[in-house]
Short mmCIF file of C-alpha atoms (C1' of nucleotides) in Angstrom, two decimals:
data_model
loop_
_atom_site.label_atom_id
_atom_site.label_comp_id
_atom_site.label_asym_id
_atom_site.label_seq_id
_atom_site.Cartn_x
_atom_site.Cartn_y
_atom_site.Cartn_z
CA MET A 1 52.88 -65.16 162.98
CA THR A 2 54.53 -62.15 163.90
CA ASP A 3 53.16 -58.81 164.19
CA ASN A 4 55.08 -58.51 160.76
CA SER A 5 52.05 -60.19 159.15
CA LEU A 6 49.09 -57.72 160.70
CA PRO A 7 47.59 -55.44 158.06
CA ILE A 8 48.29 -51.44 158.16
CA LEU A 9 44.93 -49.60 159.62
CA THR A 10 44.20 -46.31 158.97
CA TYR A 11 43.34 -44.33 162.44
CA SER A 12 39.57 -44.79 161.49
CA GLU A 13 39.81 -48.71 161.06
CA GLU A 14 41.55 -48.09 164.55
CA ASN A 15 38.27 -46.98 166.03
CA TYR A 16 36.47 -48.96 164.42
CA LEU A 17 38.57 -52.28 165.13
CA LYS A 18 38.55 -50.68 168.82
CA ALA A 19 34.39 -50.09 168.91
CA ILE A 20 33.95 -53.66 167.50
CA PHE A 21 36.34 -55.37 170.26
CA HIS A 22 34.69 -53.23 172.96
CA LEU A 23 31.52 -54.74 171.68
CA SER A 24 31.87 -57.78 171.07
CA GLU A 25 33.40 -58.46 175.10
CA GLU A 26 29.61 -57.24 175.92
CA GLY A 27 28.66 -61.40 175.70
CA LYS A 28 26.85 -60.85 172.67
CA LYS A 29 27.22 -63.84 169.39
CA SER A 30 28.04 -60.59 167.12
CA VAL A 31 28.11 -57.79 166.90
CA SER A 32 25.34 -55.86 164.84
CA THR A 33 26.13 -52.04 162.43
CA ASN A 34 23.54 -50.54 164.67
CA ASP A 35 25.21 -51.24 167.40
CA ILE A 36 28.86 -50.46 165.86
CA SER A 37 26.77 -47.09 163.83
CA GLY A 38 25.61 -46.31 167.62
CA GLU A 39 29.03 -46.69 169.10
CA MET A 40 30.98 -44.36 167.05
CA LYS A 41 27.87 -41.80 166.31
CA ASN A 42 27.92 -42.53 162.26
CA ARG A 43 25.72 -43.50 160.64
CA PRO A 44 24.88 -47.37 159.19
CA ALA A 45 25.25 -46.58 156.17
CA SER A 46 29.15 -45.67 157.18
CA VAL A 47 29.60 -48.43 158.44
CA SER A 48 28.78 -51.05 156.05
CA ASP A 49 31.10 -49.32 153.73
CA MET A 50 33.93 -49.85 156.94
CA LEU A 51 32.84 -53.17 157.07
CA ARG A 52 33.45 -54.37 153.52
CA LYS A 53 36.89 -52.79 153.55
CA LEU A 54 38.28 -54.48 157.42
CA GLY A 55 36.06 -57.90 156.59
CA GLU A 56 38.39 -58.12 153.54
CA LYS A 57 41.73 -57.34 155.35
CA LYS A 58 40.92 -60.00 157.98
CA VAL A 59 40.61 -58.17 160.98
CA ILE A 60 36.83 -59.32 160.68
CA GLU A 61 34.66 -61.95 159.21
CA TYR A 62 31.79 -60.18 158.26
CA ARG A 63 28.79 -61.77 156.92
CA LYS A 64 26.24 -59.28 155.42
CA TYR A 65 22.63 -58.50 157.22
CA TYR A 66 23.91 -61.56 160.35
CA GLY A 67 26.40 -58.52 162.15
CA VAL A 68 30.63 -59.32 162.24
CA HIS A 69 33.27 -60.89 164.31
CA ILE A 70 36.51 -60.17 165.81
CA THR A 71 39.69 -62.68 164.30
CA GLU A 72 42.13 -63.14 166.55
CA ASP A 73 44.43 -60.95 164.00
CA GLY A 74 41.33 -58.43 164.52
CA LYS A 75 42.06 -58.79 167.88
CA LYS A 76 45.76 -58.48 168.39
CA LEU A 77 45.64 -55.26 167.07
CA ALA A 78 42.61 -54.39 169.21
CA LEU A 79 44.53 -54.64 171.94
CA GLN A 80 47.26 -52.50 171.25
CA THR A 81 45.43 -49.56 169.84
CA ILE A 82 43.82 -50.54 173.63
CA ARG A 83 47.20 -50.88 175.32
CA LYS A 84 48.17 -47.31 173.48
CA HIS A 85 45.54 -45.66 174.83
CA ARG A 86 45.50 -46.68 178.32
CA LEU A 87 48.98 -45.83 178.67
CA TRP A 88 49.57 -42.55 177.93
CA GLU A 89 46.14 -42.10 180.38
CA VAL A 90 48.18 -43.16 182.59
CA PHE A 91 50.89 -40.44 181.90
CA LEU A 92 47.94 -37.82 181.10
CA VAL A 93 46.93 -38.77 184.99
CA GLU A 94 50.07 -39.51 186.75
CA LYS A 95 52.62 -37.26 184.57
CA LEU A 96 50.42 -34.47 183.52
CA ASN A 97 48.35 -34.06 186.78
CA PHE A 98 45.34 -34.91 184.44
CA SER A 99 41.77 -35.75 186.31
CA TRP A 100 40.90 -39.58 185.69
CA ASP A 101 37.91 -37.52 183.87
CA GLU A 102 39.97 -35.35 181.53
CA VAL A 103 41.20 -37.60 179.73
CA HIS A 104 39.44 -39.66 177.56
CA GLU A 105 39.72 -37.03 174.65
CA VAL A 106 43.23 -36.80 174.64
CA ALA A 107 44.10 -40.58 174.81
CA ASP A 108 41.72 -41.16 171.70
CA GLU A 109 43.88 -38.66 169.85
CA LEU A 110 46.93 -39.84 171.21
CA GLU A 111 46.52 -44.12 170.62
CA HIS A 112 46.93 -43.09 167.27
CA ILE A 113 50.37 -42.17 167.23
CA LYS A 114 52.19 -45.04 164.91
CA SER A 115 56.07 -45.29 167.00
CA ARG A 116 56.57 -48.70 168.10
CA ILE A 117 59.90 -47.72 170.56
CA LEU A 118 57.59 -44.45 171.68
CA ILE A 119 55.43 -46.61 173.61
CA GLN A 120 57.99 -49.17 174.42
CA ARG A 121 59.90 -46.42 175.96
CA LEU A 122 56.57 -44.92 177.41
CA ASP A 123 55.65 -47.73 179.59
CA GLU A 124 59.06 -47.81 180.86
CA TYR A 125 58.88 -44.38 181.98
CA LEU A 126 55.59 -44.86 183.78
CA GLY A 127 57.03 -47.85 184.99
CA PHE A 128 55.27 -50.63 183.23
CA PRO A 129 51.29 -49.75 184.70
CA LYS A 130 49.43 -53.02 184.98
CA PHE A 131 46.30 -50.97 185.11
CA ASP A 132 44.87 -47.33 183.67
CA PRO A 133 43.18 -44.55 185.91
CA HIS A 134 40.22 -45.47 185.47
CA GLY A 135 41.59 -49.70 186.29
CA ASP A 136 41.07 -51.34 183.26
CA PRO A 137 44.22 -53.28 182.70
CA ILE A 138 46.59 -53.18 180.43
CA PRO A 139 47.68 -54.94 177.33
CA ASP A 140 51.28 -55.59 177.28
CA GLU A 141 53.32 -54.99 174.25
CA TYR A 142 51.45 -58.91 172.67
CA GLY A 143 47.56 -58.80 173.92
CA ASP A 144 47.90 -60.13 176.86
CA VAL A 145 45.80 -58.67 179.46
CA ARG A 146 46.47 -59.90 183.30
CA SER A 147 42.82 -58.98 184.96
CA ARG A 148 42.15 -58.31 188.49
CA PRO A 149 39.01 -60.90 189.67
CA ARG A 150 35.88 -58.97 190.90
CA LEU A 151 32.43 -58.29 190.65
CA PRO A 152 30.00 -55.49 190.34
CA LEU A 153 30.05 -53.50 193.81
CA SER A 154 25.33 -54.89 193.43
CA GLU A 155 27.12 -58.14 193.95
CA ILE A 156 29.02 -57.54 197.62
CA GLU A 157 27.32 -58.51 200.69
CA VAL A 158 27.03 -56.49 203.76
CA ASN A 159 29.75 -56.28 206.38
CA GLY A 160 31.41 -57.11 203.04
CA THR A 161 34.75 -55.41 201.42
CA GLY A 162 37.20 -54.93 198.89
CA GLN A 163 38.43 -52.09 196.95
CA ILE A 164 37.74 -49.86 193.66
CA VAL A 165 39.48 -51.78 190.62
CA ALA A 166 37.04 -49.75 187.42
CA VAL A 167 33.75 -48.59 186.94
CA LYS A 168 31.58 -49.46 183.58
CA ASP A 169 30.82 -46.29 182.20
CA SER A 170 33.75 -44.04 182.03
CA SER A 171 31.30 -41.24 181.04
CA ALA A 172 33.16 -37.52 182.45
CA SER A 173 29.59 -37.06 184.69
CA PHE A 174 29.94 -40.29 186.50
CA LEU A 175 33.75 -40.03 186.82
CA ARG A 176 32.93 -36.41 188.44
CA TYR A 177 30.93 -37.58 190.76
CA LEU A 178 32.76 -40.42 191.46
CA ASP A 179 35.73 -37.70 192.84
CA LYS A 180 32.98 -35.92 194.45
CA VAL A 181 32.23 -38.75 196.73
CA GLY A 182 35.76 -40.15 197.30
CA ALA A 183 35.22 -42.66 195.67
CA TYR A 184 38.18 -42.86 193.51
CA ILE A 185 39.13 -46.28 192.09
CA GLY A 186 41.96 -47.98 194.43
CA ALA A 187 39.27 -46.91 196.72
CA ARG A 188 38.96 -49.34 200.23
CA ILE A 189 34.92 -49.66 201.01
CA LYS A 190 32.06 -51.68 203.70
CA VAL A 191 29.00 -52.94 202.55
CA LEU A 192 27.00 -51.14 205.31
CA ASP A 193 23.56 -51.29 204.03
CA LYS A 194 21.94 -52.34 200.97
CA VAL A 195 18.28 -51.28 200.67
CA GLU A 196 16.51 -54.54 198.60
CA PHE A 197 13.68 -52.31 196.78
CA ASP A 198 15.25 -49.60 195.05
CA GLY A 199 19.07 -51.70 195.00
CA SER A 200 20.57 -48.77 196.85
CA ILE A 201 23.39 -49.65 199.23
CA GLU A 202 25.40 -47.24 202.12
CA ILE A 203 29.30 -47.86 202.14
CA LEU A 204 31.68 -46.73 204.10
CA VAL A 205 35.21 -45.43 201.66
CA ASP A 206 38.29 -45.44 203.30
CA ASN A 207 37.20 -46.26 206.70
CA LYS A 208 36.04 -42.54 207.12
CA LYS A 209 33.36 -41.57 205.09
CA THR A 210 29.95 -43.08 204.69
CA ILE A 211 27.96 -42.69 201.37
CA PHE A 212 24.55 -43.76 199.63
CA MET A 213 24.54 -44.79 196.19
CA SER A 214 21.93 -45.54 193.81
CA LYS A 215 21.18 -48.37 192.13
CA ASP A 216 22.82 -47.01 188.49
CA VAL A 217 26.16 -45.77 190.07
CA VAL A 218 26.05 -49.18 192.53
CA ASN A 219 25.88 -51.40 188.94
CA ASN A 220 28.75 -49.68 187.31
CA ILE A 221 31.64 -49.92 190.34
CA LEU A 222 33.90 -52.82 190.25
CA ILE A 223 35.07 -54.33 193.35
CA MET A 224 38.38 -56.45 194.36
CA GLN A 225 38.51 -58.24 196.96
CA MET B 1 42.37 -10.41 167.35
CA THR B 2 42.47 -13.45 169.79
CA ASP B 3 42.98 -17.14 169.38
CA ASN B 4 39.11 -17.49 168.24
CA SER B 5 39.50 -16.55 165.35
CA LEU B 6 42.88 -17.94 163.21
CA PRO B 7 40.83 -20.51 160.99
CA ILE B 8 40.76 -24.40 161.75
CA LEU B 9 42.95 -26.36 160.43
CA THR B 10 43.11 -30.17 158.80
CA TYR B 11 46.93 -31.82 159.63
CA SER B 12 47.54 -32.07 156.02
CA GLU B 13 46.87 -28.02 156.42
CA GLU B 14 49.37 -27.55 158.97
CA ASN B 15 52.21 -29.31 157.33
CA TYR B 16 51.89 -27.12 154.57
CA LEU B 17 52.24 -24.53 156.94
CA LYS B 18 54.74 -25.09 159.36
CA ALA B 19 56.50 -25.62 154.96
CA ILE B 20 55.92 -22.60 154.12
CA PHE B 21 56.81 -20.97 157.33
CA HIS B 22 60.01 -22.55 157.74
CA LEU B 23 60.54 -21.53 154.31
CA SER B 24 60.12 -18.15 154.48
CA GLU B 25 62.56 -17.98 157.36
CA GLU B 26 65.15 -17.87 155.56
CA GLY B 27 65.15 -14.80 153.46
CA LYS B 28 63.17 -15.26 149.89
CA LYS B 29 60.72 -12.50 148.63
CA SER B 30 58.07 -15.50 148.77
CA VAL B 31 58.15 -18.71 148.19
CA SER B 32 57.44 -21.06 145.19
CA THR B 33 55.27 -23.59 144.83
CA ASN B 34 58.66 -26.08 143.98
CA ASP B 35 60.40 -24.84 146.84
CA ILE B 36 57.00 -26.04 148.86
CA SER B 37 56.14 -29.16 146.55
CA GLY B 38 60.27 -30.10 147.58
CA GLU B 39 60.11 -29.90 151.35
CA MET B 40 56.20 -31.65 151.41
CA LYS B 41 57.93 -34.32 149.07
CA ASN B 42 55.06 -34.31 146.52
CA ARG B 43 53.84 -32.89 143.60
CA PRO B 44 54.10 -29.51 142.48
CA ALA B 45 50.12 -30.06 141.21
CA SER B 46 49.04 -31.10 144.79
CA VAL B 47 51.12 -28.23 145.84
CA SER B 48 49.20 -25.71 143.54
CA ASP B 49 45.62 -27.01 145.58
CA MET B 50 46.64 -26.31 148.80
CA LEU B 51 47.39 -23.33 148.06
CA ARG B 52 44.16 -21.84 146.84
CA LYS B 53 42.90 -23.33 149.99
CA LEU B 54 45.57 -21.97 152.76
CA GLY B 55 44.14 -18.72 150.62
CA GLU B 56 40.60 -19.40 151.24
CA LYS B 57 41.71 -19.70 154.61
CA LYS B 58 43.67 -16.26 155.34
CA VAL B 59 46.41 -18.03 156.59
CA ILE B 60 48.69 -17.30 153.23
CA GLU B 61 48.24 -14.74 150.57
CA TYR B 62 48.61 -16.35 146.94
CA ARG B 63 48.46 -14.63 143.88
CA LYS B 64 49.04 -17.54 140.70
CA TYR B 65 52.38 -17.85 139.45
CA TYR B 66 54.12 -15.61 141.44
CA GLY B 67 54.82 -18.03 144.97
CA VAL B 68 52.78 -16.96 148.30
CA HIS B 69 53.87 -15.34 151.38
CA ILE B 70 52.55 -16.66 155.19
CA THR B 71 50.17 -13.62 156.78
CA GLU B 72 50.23 -12.84 160.27
CA ASP B 73 47.39 -15.53 161.52
CA GLY B 74 49.25 -18.21 158.99
CA LYS B 75 52.50 -17.23 161.10
CA LYS B 76 50.62 -17.82 164.53
CA LEU B 77 49.03 -21.19 164.05
CA ALA B 78 52.50 -22.38 161.76
CA LEU B 79 54.63 -21.12 165.44
CA GLN B 80 51.70 -22.86 167.62
CA THR B 81 52.33 -25.98 166.03
CA ILE B 82 56.23 -26.13 166.02
CA ARG B 83 55.87 -25.33 169.79
CA LYS B 84 54.60 -28.24 170.32
CA HIS B 85 56.82 -29.52 167.56
CA ARG B 86 59.76 -28.44 169.91
CA LEU B 87 57.76 -29.24 172.92
CA TRP B 88 57.76 -33.14 172.07
CA GLU B 89 60.81 -33.41 171.34
CA VAL B 90 62.41 -32.00 174.96
CA PHE B 91 59.74 -34.66 176.35
CA LEU B 92 60.97 -37.80 174.18
CA VAL B 93 64.33 -36.13 174.51
CA GLU B 94 64.63 -36.13 177.99
CA LYS B 95 61.86 -37.97 179.63
CA LEU B 96 61.81 -40.79 177.29
CA ASN B 97 65.61 -41.08 176.61
CA PHE B 98 65.00 -40.72 172.63
CA SER B 99 68.01 -39.65 170.91
CA TRP B 100 68.17 -36.17 169.40
CA ASP B 101 68.60 -37.61 165.59
CA GLU B 102 65.63 -39.89 166.78
CA VAL B 103 63.17 -37.98 167.47
CA HIS B 104 61.66 -35.61 164.22
CA GLU B 105 60.01 -38.10 162.57
CA VAL B 106 57.59 -39.10 166.10
CA ALA B 107 57.02 -35.23 166.57
CA ASP B 108 55.99 -34.32 163.74
CA GLU B 109 53.25 -37.02 164.46
CA LEU B 110 52.31 -34.63 168.19
CA GLU B 111 52.76 -32.44 166.72
CA HIS B 112 49.76 -32.73 165.56
CA ILE B 113 47.46 -33.03 168.61
CA LYS B 114 45.26 -30.77 169.00
CA SER B 115 44.39 -29.76 173.03
CA ARG B 116 45.34 -26.89 174.75
CA ILE B 117 45.18 -27.93 178.11
CA LEU B 118 47.88 -30.55 177.42
CA ILE B 119 50.60 -28.70 175.57
CA GLN B 120 50.50 -25.85 178.84
CA ARG B 121 50.97 -28.80 181.24
CA LEU B 122 52.88 -30.47 179.22
CA ASP B 123 55.18 -27.31 179.27
CA GLU B 124 54.96 -27.07 182.44
CA TYR B 125 55.91 -30.41 183.03
CA LEU B 126 59.06 -29.75 180.81
CA GLY B 127 59.87 -27.27 183.55
CA PHE B 128 58.53 -24.32 180.37
CA PRO B 129 62.19 -24.89 178.02
CA LYS B 130 63.28 -22.51 176.20
CA PHE B 131 65.02 -24.40 173.36
CA ASP B 132 64.71 -27.94 171.79
CA PRO B 133 67.34 -30.50 172.08
CA HIS B 134 68.69 -29.25 168.67
CA GLY B 135 69.02 -25.17 169.87
CA ASP B 136 65.96 -24.07 168.67
CA PRO B 137 64.33 -21.82 169.99
CA ILE B 138 60.15 -23.28 171.34
CA PRO B 139 57.29 -19.96 171.15
CA ASP B 140 55.74 -19.36 173.40
CA GLU B 141 51.61 -19.73 173.51
CA TYR B 142 51.43 -16.36 171.93
CA GLY B 143 54.12 -17.46 169.49
CA ASP B 144 56.89 -15.24 170.68
CA VAL B 145 60.25 -16.63 170.61
CA ARG B 146 62.85 -15.33 172.21
CA SER B 147 66.27 -16.64 169.78
CA ARG B 148 69.41 -16.26 171.31
CA PRO B 149 72.28 -14.71 168.99
CA ARG B 150 74.17 -17.28 166.98
CA LEU B 151 76.63 -17.05 164.19
CA PRO B 152 77.82 -19.82 161.98
CA LEU B 153 81.13 -21.77 163.37
CA SER B 154 82.50 -20.52 159.86
CA GLU B 155 82.19 -17.12 161.21
CA ILE B 156 83.90 -17.93 164.44
CA GLU B 157 87.92 -16.20 164.83
CA VAL B 158 90.73 -18.42 165.38
CA ASN B 159 90.96 -18.63 169.49
CA GLY B 160 87.19 -17.69 169.79
CA THR B 161 85.41 -19.29 172.22
CA GLY B 162 81.38 -20.49 172.90
CA GLN B 163 78.63 -23.03 172.73
CA ILE B 164 76.88 -24.80 170.51
CA VAL B 165 73.25 -23.78 169.78
CA ALA B 166 71.90 -25.31 167.42
CA VAL B 167 72.33 -26.73 164.00
CA LYS B 168 70.86 -25.63 161.10
CA ASP B 169 70.85 -29.20 158.55
CA SER B 170 68.70 -31.55 161.22
CA SER B 171 69.10 -34.68 159.36
CA ALA B 172 69.61 -38.09 160.98
CA SER B 173 73.30 -38.76 159.62
CA PHE B 174 74.14 -35.43 160.33
CA LEU B 175 73.07 -35.55 163.80
CA ARG B 176 74.34 -39.14 164.49
CA TYR B 177 78.20 -37.69 163.16
CA LEU B 178 77.71 -35.09 165.83
CA ASP B 179 76.92 -37.16 168.75
CA LYS B 180 79.90 -39.57 167.57
CA VAL B 181 82.23 -36.75 167.77
CA GLY B 182 81.18 -35.44 171.04
CA ALA B 183 79.63 -32.36 169.57
CA TYR B 184 76.38 -31.56 171.75
CA ILE B 185 73.82 -28.81 171.77
CA GLY B 186 75.89 -27.08 175.27
CA ALA B 187 79.32 -28.28 174.63
CA ARG B 188 81.38 -25.49 174.74
CA ILE B 189 84.02 -24.95 171.90
CA LYS B 190 87.46 -23.24 171.37
CA VAL B 191 89.21 -22.45 167.41
CA LEU B 192 92.14 -23.81 167.62
CA ASP B 193 93.26 -23.50 163.70
CA LYS B 194 91.24 -22.33 160.31
CA VAL B 195 92.41 -24.11 156.83
CA GLU B 196 91.48 -21.60 153.90
CA PHE B 197 91.91 -22.98 150.91
CA ASP B 198 89.24 -25.85 152.44
CA GLY B 199 87.10 -24.53 155.59
CA SER B 200 87.57 -26.74 157.47
CA ILE B 201 88.65 -26.11 160.82
CA GLU B 202 90.05 -27.59 164.30
CA ILE B 203 88.29 -27.54 167.68
CA LEU B 204 88.74 -27.99 171.10
CA VAL B 205 85.10 -29.54 172.74
CA ASP B 206 85.17 -28.71 175.81
CA ASN B 207 88.29 -28.09 177.10
CA LYS B 208 89.52 -32.28 176.79
CA LYS B 209 88.92 -33.73 173.35
CA THR B 210 90.13 -31.95 169.05
CA ILE B 211 88.23 -32.18 166.41
CA PHE B 212 88.41 -31.52 162.57
CA MET B 213 85.47 -30.37 160.42
CA SER B 214 85.04 -30.12 157.28
CA LYS B 215 83.95 -26.99 155.58
CA ASP B 216 79.81 -28.80 154.96
CA VAL B 217 79.90 -29.36 159.20
CA VAL B 218 80.94 -26.33 159.58
CA ASN B 219 78.90 -24.39 157.87
CA ASN B 220 76.02 -26.15 159.80
CA ILE B 221 76.89 -25.52 163.13
CA LEU B 222 75.77 -21.89 165.08
CA ILE B 223 77.78 -20.74 168.05
CA MET B 224 76.16 -18.86 170.55
CA GLN B 225 79.70 -16.88 172.59
"C1'" DT C 1 61.73 -10.00 120.09
"C1'" DT C 2 60.33 -13.54 119.35
"C1'" DT C 3 60.95 -18.29 120.91
"C1'" DA C 4 63.13 -21.90 123.77
"C1'" DG C 5 62.63 -24.15 128.55
"C1'" DA C 6 61.39 -24.27 133.19
"C1'" DT C 7 56.95 -23.33 136.30
"C1'" DA C 8 52.65 -23.53 137.67
"C1'" DT C 9 47.77 -24.55 136.89
"C1'" DT C 10 43.92 -26.73 135.32
"C1'" DA C 11 41.61 -30.78 134.60
"C1'" DG C 12 40.12 -34.88 135.67
"C1'" DG C 13 40.74 -39.94 138.24
"C1'" DC C 14 41.58 -42.56 142.52
"C1'" DA C 15 41.32 -44.22 147.23
"C1'" DT C 16 39.16 -42.70 152.24
"C1'" DG C 17 35.00 -41.94 154.73
"C1'" DT C 18 31.70 -39.76 155.31
"C1'" DC C 19 25.56 -38.38 154.08
"C1'" DT C 20 21.13 -38.86 152.49
"C1'" DA C 21 17.33 -41.91 150.02
"C1'" DA C 22 16.53 -46.22 147.83
"C1'" DA C 23 16.16 -51.12 147.86
"C1'" DA C 24 17.09 -54.97 150.54
"C1'" DA C 25 17.15 -58.51 153.36
"C1'" DA C 26 15.46 -60.87 157.84
"C1'" DT C 27 12.46 -60.81 161.60
"C1'" DA C 28 8.32 -59.62 164.40
"C1'" DA C 29 3.79 -59.35 164.21
"C1'" DT C 30 -1.41 -60.52 162.35
"C1'" DA D 1 1.91 -67.63 155.93
"C1'" DT D 2 1.53 -63.96 154.65
"C1'" DT D 3 2.89 -58.37 156.01
"C1'" DA D 4 4.04 -54.71 158.57
"C1'" DT D 5 8.56 -52.87 160.73
"C1'" DT D 6 13.33 -52.81 161.30
"C1'" DT D 7 17.76 -53.65 160.31
"C1'" DT D 8 21.36 -53.61 156.79
"C1'" DT D 9 23.06 -52.42 152.64
"C1'" DT D 10 23.76 -50.25 147.43
"C1'" DA D 11 23.70 -46.19 144.56
"C1'" DG D 12 25.03 -41.89 143.89
"C1'" DA D 13 26.57 -37.52 145.98
"C1'" DC D 14 30.68 -35.05 147.89
"C1'" DA D 15 35.23 -33.64 150.66
"C1'" DT D 16 40.50 -34.08 151.35
"C1'" DG D 17 44.41 -34.78 149.21
"C1'" DC D 18 46.62 -37.59 146.79
"C1'" DC D 19 48.35 -38.16 141.57
"C1'" DT D 20 49.18 -38.01 135.84
"C1'" DA D 21 48.71 -35.62 131.30
"C1'" DA D 22 47.78 -31.20 129.57
"C1'" DT D 23 47.17 -26.61 129.48
"C1'" DA D 24 49.03 -22.13 130.96
"C1'" DT D 25 52.42 -18.10 132.67
"C1'" DC D 26 56.52 -16.78 133.12
"C1'" DT D 27 61.79 -16.30 132.57
"C1'" DA D 28 65.67 -16.42 130.27
"C1'" DA D 29 68.21 -16.88 125.95
"C1'" DA D 30 68.88 -16.08 121.05
#
DNA sequence: TTTAGATATTAGGCATGTCTAAAAAATAAT
DNA sequence: ATTATTTTTTAGACATGCCTAATATCTAAA
């Protein structure tokens, strides 16, 4: 089975498949219509229609009323879209000086550009980056992902050190907050203190700045040790 | 009248408007349905439908059975799309090492990406280029075009010199031919001889290479003296 | 000036992708 | 185990944008 046998998806089908892939990654056995409609910000009825189509194209397994599973072909296609999205994010941040909380929307459009050679050349031009500006891994052309071992910041012990490698919640407001306090991707941190009762912690960033973080923030930061 | 008052166009409407703009530039009084259907490679019936819509959005003046004229608003929008197209072409050639006959298709997709800041940053990143890889001028944000005075190669006299600044026919096969013989944009040429009866000519490229060109080729090359 | 041929428009259909409202199925609660 | 609630699907509508076939209009020729 090569690339050639994969079905061609519309712009919209690509977006659904990407959403289903991300929801699948969250560990659930199957992804529900409502989950997808939440992610896509549209109505469940629209989702049902689309699931039938995606099922016909064999990129998901669809049993009515029981949610969907993504197939191997579906994964490959989703990873191709994710690869494009993340490469464009690197381009926007590294070359066009976008800040990392500005890139989502634009990358969501750019990821649908169809040329294969474009992505190969872009990848080369960017120096074959392995991670995007949020620290998420960039799949290779064949969908392979080399992910770094990483833990939620909340799991790091007092006096433990590491590097921020990713964030779970990449909403613009969260990213702006991190930028403001200096907790960028790649920052070296050391856990100075953990407060049991509210889950907040105190960390040292880059050996110079001490900051306090609430439980909500702590749960959304991933560390590589 | 600022940008804010211009209507928002769909992907498809942008393509029609670009086609109508280009056809308008060819000097004709009004642009016919058939002309547009030829340019868009679709059926006249589809064009009629679209002309009604574009008329309602006030980007063209549409009189049934008498073709269309582009309005000032229409021109602005078309020039915005053309600006984006040509900036992306510069990017593809200068940064991603595409050859100038490979860029059309990809740029036709990229030109529809909606972010204004993206185009501003791209423009800056490319060093505010004034001409695309085919030698065509890149409009500024407000649609102003600084075009170089230029003549068809056929009009240059024997012993006349100049620089190739553009090509009229930018089909991939024509561009490949030019690349092959070394007649790239920016090449300095001198007309050595003109053959009356078949319109062919002999030119010296970059003071080192002599090439013969048929009438068809000569008519499609533009020179700045 | 009437007609033949070219050109353009409408009518009706189809595919995509969305919606609301109603019906069906699954799940939770008594 | 039956009912109530939530979830999901279907039915029918609408917008975009394309098509073919039929009709209308214009233009050039006799």
